[in-house]
Amino acid sequence: MTQPTTYQNYINGTFESAREHLEVYNPATQALLSRVPESGAEDVERALAAARAAQKGWAARPAVERATFLHRLADKLRDNVARLARVITEEQGKVTGLAETEVNFTADYLDYMAEWGRRIEGEIIESDRPDESIFLFRKPLGVVAGILPWNFPFFLIARKMAPALVTGNTIVIKPSEETPNNCFEFARLVDALELPPGVFNVVSGSGATTGSALTASPDVDMISFTGSVATGSRIMASAANNITKLNLELGGKAPAIVMDDADLDLAVNAIRGSRIINSGQVCNCAERVYVQRGVADEFVARMAKAMDATRYGDPLAQPDVEMGPLINRAGLDKVARMVEVAQGEGAELITGGRIADLGSGFHYRPTVLAGCRQEMAIMRQEIFGPVLPVQIVDDLDEAIALANDSEYGLTSSVYTRSLKHAMQACRGLDFGETYVNRENFEAMQGFHAGVRRSGIGGADGKHGLYEYTHSHVVYLET
Ligand code: NAD
């Protein structure tokens, strides 16, 4: 058996130990993988001070020069795909193919954001005065704190650091305490680039200790957070003391609307894929289905068959599985409890509905619940597991109204062959994203942002890039 790795924080271009440690386990085998720093306030302050000291010099370089570091890092990631994917799978539980996709997508994302180095633009604005020019510059905010969840832990490092760095900010990343190992491996690759010390820093630890030290610090100019609504709300309260700028990417409860005129093969395939990918632990994937009455029975029957056929297990021991374990015991128990409560409220269990005993690991059987109603918790709260609740609707107006009736507003999808229905859904759905006749995944050049409690601001593309800047308007009278 391999010995657990001991990781160190990455502060000011140096790996350094912390006084306290946390342990990280494999969710499929429960084997101890590593010990990582439980960083205290002094560690956090040192990382922030390093980021502050480096920021002006970093911002003074041309953006295209800053971008070269991101391109070089992308190359390093591509040279290490299999090794990095294994680290991700070991601590997070996703299947190897998806972990490899995550590493490759992260490399592409670094390249994509680096390309903005030559495209960041200000504005020249018409003046009211005869001899005046008005210029709008875009400037970096300063020091960014990036706080990450565990579900796409590797990609989310880049989703925060790439736009931050190319626009001239420096960053301190805090990975999730569930999945910090991949972030330290990322830091090792950054270290080999000879990036100026302090531009990129990593401090690991729990939310209560390390996360709250970061968000309470007056030395942070922007908190870029991805995680749950509950934590986002706590972070907002903490940021309020210093009026720190916030970018919050929070939870989702994505509705999938399936119309009578849908291509059912496509709908079943896409929705099922969306529910089992990463064991259902994805913010933007189908969490509830509204199916039109005419195809409801057939949809449920086909979906149950497809979910039932899912191969699951330990992804490193059985490379052909389609789904790994859930992240931890608490996640597994929550999913099991939600399914029990739904059945108590009258939902009909079509398939699955229980914890899968594979000897070790946090596995839940792919599950379909029919006869769900809007008021049930399973239709309102984030499940974050391979469980699909289905409710019947009579028409598209009803489906849209039920879809919008949610505290979440991240993504949504609709399956129909009718352009009229598709456009009606796009006009009526109040969400940050809608997918028509395809699975729920965003493009790096789009803009991933939620409404209602799903967040504030967004990520990706031009709009995501400019979140890491502030405007500076200059009135020049000559
Ligand atoms: P979480 O909120 O439990 O934790 C996220 C991060 O916040 C962790 O690093 C944690 O240590 C830290 N944290 C916890 N308490 C904190 C505090 N008081 N102060 C500062 N930091 C604190 O979320 P999670 O369980 O890691 O991730 C799952 C959630 O993330 C789901 O709700 C999912 O929908 C959401 N998510 C959203 C997106 C998106 O793009 N909108 C993407 C991925 C995940």
Coordinates of C-alpha atoms and ligand atoms in Angstrom, one line a residue, residues 147-151 156 159 174-177 205-208 211-212 215 225-228 231 234-235 249-252 283 382 384 410 448, ligand 1:
I147 CA -12.4 29.3 -2.6
L148 CA -13.2 26.0 -4.2
P149 CA -15.6 23.1 -3.9
W150 CA -14.7 19.5 -4.4
N151 CA -16.8 18.4 -7.4
L156 CA -12.0 25.4 -10.7
R159 CA -11.5 29.0 -13.7
K174 CA -8.1 27.6 -0.9
P175 CA -9.1 24.2 -2.2
S176 CA -11.9 22.1 -0.6
E177 CA -10.7 20.1 2.5
G205 CA -7.7 23.9 5.4
S206 CA -11.3 23.7 6.6
G207 CA -13.9 26.3 5.7
A208 CA -14.3 27.3 9.4
G211 CA -11.9 29.8 4.6
S212 CA -13.2 32.2 7.2
T215 CA -13.0 36.0 3.8
F225 CA -16.3 31.5 -4.4
T226 CA -17.8 28.4 -5.8
G227 CA -19.8 26.2 -3.4
S228 CA -23.1 25.8 -1.6
T231 CA -21.6 28.9 2.6
R234 CA -21.9 33.1 5.3
I235 CA -19.2 34.5 3.0
E249 CA -21.1 30.5 -8.1
L250 CA -23.6 28.6 -5.9
G251 CA -25.9 25.6 -6.1
G252 CA -28.4 24.6 -8.7
C283 CA -24.2 22.1 -10.0
E382 CA -30.3 20.1 -4.3
F384 CA -26.3 16.1 -5.4
L410 CA -28.5 28.3 -12.5
H448 CA -21.8 30.6 -16.5
Ligands
NAD1 P1 -19.3 24.1 0.4 O1 -20.0 25.3 0.4 O2 -19.5 23.1 1.5 O3 -17.7 24.4 0.4 C1 -17.1 25.1 -0.6 C2 -15.8 25.7 -0.1 O4 -16.1 26.7 0.9 C3 -14.9 24.7 0.6 O5 -13.5 25.1 0.2 C4 -15.1 25.0 2.0 O6 -14.0 24.7 2.9 C5 -15.3 26.5 2.0 N1 -16.0 27.0 3.2 C6 -16.9 26.4 4.0 N2 -17.3 27.2 5.0 C7 -16.7 28.4 4.8 C8 -16.7 29.6 5.5 N3 -17.5 29.8 6.6 N4 -15.9 30.6 5.0 C9 -15.2 30.5 3.9 N5 -15.1 29.3 3.2 C10 -15.9 28.3 3.7 O7 -19.6 23.4 -1.0 P2 -19.1 22.0 -1.5 O8 -19.8 20.9 -0.8 O9 -17.6 21.9 -1.5 O10 -19.5 22.0 -3.1 C11 -20.8 21.6 -3.5 C12 -21.7 22.9 -3.8 O11 -21.0 23.7 -4.7 C13 -23.0 22.5 -4.4 O12 -24.0 23.3 -3.8 C14 -22.8 22.9 -5.9 O13 -24.0 23.1 -6.6 C15 -21.9 24.0 -5.8 N6 -21.2 24.3 -7.0 C16 -21.5 25.3 -7.8 C17 -20.9 25.6 -9.0 C18 -21.3 26.7 -9.9 O14 -20.6 27.0 -10.9 N7 -22.3 27.4 -9.6 C19 -19.9 24.7 -9.5 C20 -19.5 23.6 -8.6 C21 -20.2 23.4 -7.4

